[in-house]
Coordinates of C-alpha atoms in Angstrom, one line a residue:
M30 CA -22.4 7.0 3.3
N31 CA -25.9 5.0 2.9
G32 CA -26.7 4.9 6.9
L33 CA -26.5 2.9 9.9
V34 CA -27.0 -0.1 10.9
N35 CA -27.0 -2.2 14.2
N36 CA -23.4 -4.1 14.2
G37 CA -25.1 -6.7 16.7
N38 CA -22.8 -5.9 19.2
G39 CA -25.3 -3.2 21.1
G40 CA -23.1 -1.0 18.5
V41 CA -23.7 1.0 15.2
K42 CA -21.7 0.9 11.9
A43 CA -21.5 2.9 8.8
V44 CA -22.7 1.5 5.8
L45 CA -21.6 2.8 2.5
D46 CA -23.2 2.6 -0.8
K47 CA -19.9 1.0 -2.2
A48 CA -16.5 0.1 -0.8
E49 CA -13.8 3.2 -1.1
K50 CA -11.1 2.7 -3.5
L51 CA -7.7 2.4 -1.5
I52 CA -4.2 1.9 -2.4
I53 CA -1.5 1.6 0.3
D54 CA 1.9 3.2 0.0
T55 CA 3.9 1.1 2.0
D56 CA 7.1 -0.1 3.4
P57 CA 5.9 -3.2 4.9
G58 CA 7.5 -4.5 7.7
I59 CA 5.9 -5.8 10.8
D60 CA 3.1 -3.0 11.6
D61 CA 2.2 -2.4 7.9
S62 CA 1.7 -5.8 7.5
M63 CA -0.9 -6.0 10.0
A64 CA -2.7 -2.7 8.3
I65 CA -2.4 -4.7 5.1
L66 CA -3.7 -7.7 6.3
M67 CA -6.8 -5.5 7.9
A68 CA -7.3 -3.3 4.8
F69 CA -7.9 -6.6 2.8
H70 CA -10.5 -8.0 5.5
C71 CA -12.7 -4.5 5.7
P72 CA -15.4 -4.8 3.7
E73 CA -15.3 -0.8 3.7
V74 CA -12.5 -0.6 1.4
E75 CA -11.4 -2.4 -1.9
V76 CA -7.5 -2.2 -2.0
I77 CA -6.9 -2.0 -5.8
G78 CA -3.5 -1.7 -5.4
L79 CA 0.0 -1.6 -3.0
T80 CA 3.0 0.5 -3.7
T81 CA 6.5 -0.2 -1.9
V82 CA 9.3 2.0 -0.8
F83 CA 12.1 2.0 1.6
G84 CA 11.6 2.8 5.3
N85 CA 11.2 -0.4 7.6
A86 CA 13.1 -2.8 4.9
Q87 CA 14.8 -2.1 1.4
T88 CA 12.4 -1.3 -1.2
E89 CA 13.4 -4.9 -3.0
D90 CA 12.2 -6.4 0.5
A91 CA 9.5 -4.6 1.0
T92 CA 8.2 -5.4 -2.3
R93 CA 9.0 -9.0 -1.5
N94 CA 6.6 -8.7 1.5
A95 CA 3.7 -7.2 0.0
L96 CA 3.6 -9.6 -3.0
L97 CA 3.8 -12.4 0.1
L98 CA 0.9 -10.6 2.0
C99 CA -1.3 -10.5 -1.1
E100 CA -0.3 -14.2 -1.4
I101 CA -1.2 -15.2 2.7
A102 CA -4.1 -12.9 2.2
G103 CA -5.5 -14.8 -0.9
R104 CA -5.6 -11.4 -3.0
Q105 CA -2.9 -12.3 -5.6
N106 CA -5.0 -9.9 -8.3
V107 CA -3.6 -7.0 -6.1
P108 CA -1.1 -5.6 -8.1
V109 CA 2.1 -4.5 -6.2
A110 CA 4.2 -2.0 -7.9
E111 CA 7.8 -1.2 -6.7
G112 CA 8.7 2.8 -5.9
S113 CA 11.6 4.4 -4.9
T114 CA 15.0 2.7 -3.6
E115 CA 16.4 6.2 -2.3
P116 CA 15.2 9.7 -1.1
L117 CA 14.2 12.3 -3.2
K118 CA 17.6 14.2 -2.6
G119 CA 19.4 10.9 -2.9
G120 CA 21.8 9.0 -0.9
R121 CA 21.6 6.1 1.3
P122 CA 17.8 5.3 2.5
R123 CA 17.7 4.8 6.2
V124 CA 16.0 1.5 7.1
A125 CA 14.7 0.3 10.3
D126 CA 16.3 -3.3 10.2
F127 CA 17.0 -2.5 13.6
V128 CA 13.4 -2.8 14.8
H129 CA 12.0 -5.1 11.7
G130 CA 14.7 -7.2 11.1
K131 CA 17.2 -7.6 7.7
D132 CA 14.0 -8.8 5.8
G133 CA 11.4 -6.5 7.3
L134 CA 9.2 -9.1 9.0
G135 CA 11.4 -9.9 12.0
N136 CA 13.9 -12.3 10.3
L137 CA 11.4 -14.6 8.8
F138 CA 12.8 -15.0 6.1
L139 CA 9.5 -16.7 4.3
P140 CA 10.1 -18.4 1.0
D141 CA 9.8 -16.1 -2.5
P142 CA 6.6 -14.9 -3.3
K143 CA 5.0 -16.9 -6.9
T144 CA 3.2 -13.8 -7.9
N145 CA 5.6 -10.7 -9.2
K146 CA 5.3 -7.0 -9.1
I147 CA 3.8 -5.4 -12.1
D148 CA 5.8 -3.7 -14.7
K149 CA 5.0 -0.2 -13.7
S150 CA 6.6 2.0 -11.0
A151 CA 4.7 3.2 -8.0
S152 CA 4.2 6.7 -9.0
E153 CA 3.3 5.6 -12.4
F154 CA 0.5 3.5 -11.0
L155 CA -0.3 6.3 -8.6
V156 CA -0.9 8.5 -11.3
E157 CA -2.7 5.8 -13.7
K158 CA -5.3 4.9 -10.7
V159 CA -6.1 8.4 -9.6
S160 CA -6.1 8.9 -13.4
E161 CA -8.7 6.3 -14.3
S162 CA -11.1 7.2 -11.2
P163 CA -10.3 11.1 -10.2
G164 CA -11.7 12.1 -6.7
E165 CA -12.6 8.1 -5.9
V166 CA -9.1 7.1 -4.9
T167 CA -7.5 7.4 -1.0
V168 CA -4.1 7.1 -0.9
L169 CA -3.0 5.6 2.5
A170 CA 0.7 6.6 2.7
L171 CA 2.4 4.0 5.7
G172 CA 5.8 4.6 4.7
P173 CA 8.2 7.9 3.4
L174 CA 6.3 10.1 0.9
T175 CA 8.7 9.9 -1.9
N176 CA 6.1 7.8 -4.0
I177 CA 3.5 10.6 -3.0
A178 CA 6.1 13.5 -4.2
L179 CA 7.2 11.5 -7.8
A180 CA 4.0 10.9 -8.3
I181 CA 2.7 14.7 -8.2
K182 CA 5.8 15.7 -10.0
R183 CA 5.0 13.1 -12.6
D184 CA 1.6 14.5 -13.4
F185 CA -0.5 17.5 -11.5
L186 CA -3.7 15.9 -12.2
Y187 CA -2.5 13.3 -9.3
K188 CA -4.2 16.1 -7.3
Q189 CA -7.1 14.4 -8.1
V190 CA -6.8 12.0 -5.2
K191 CA -9.9 11.7 -3.2
R192 CA -7.8 12.0 0.0

């Protein structure tokens, strides 16, 4: 952190030397969507990727929602990597469609995104980004931790994640 400055509203805010690199591991339903949009507009963080998992919606819908959120925010350059479709121990994932609707976004059924997910799995993407910048990447896990577990299983160096 570089220091504190007046925020113009009678308070102070932290000023960082550089934005924190952030990957959001998410199951974008209504709540995660708000968090993602807020992160996109936060100058203190640089969202370097979204990874998706089942939870609020099925993984395929979570990926679709993540791509739509990137488009809505004008962040089509942010890579979206699709993750696990089932729990580590197998079986059907529990999905909160009774809260978030069948599409994960309250049954809005928005048009399909124009962008596509990347050709890497979520765990592969997580390991790659942490390896490229050891000790600099923060992972914000908003959904089930399956992708995180798979990243650790894939490469013990994943432990170089900042937090």
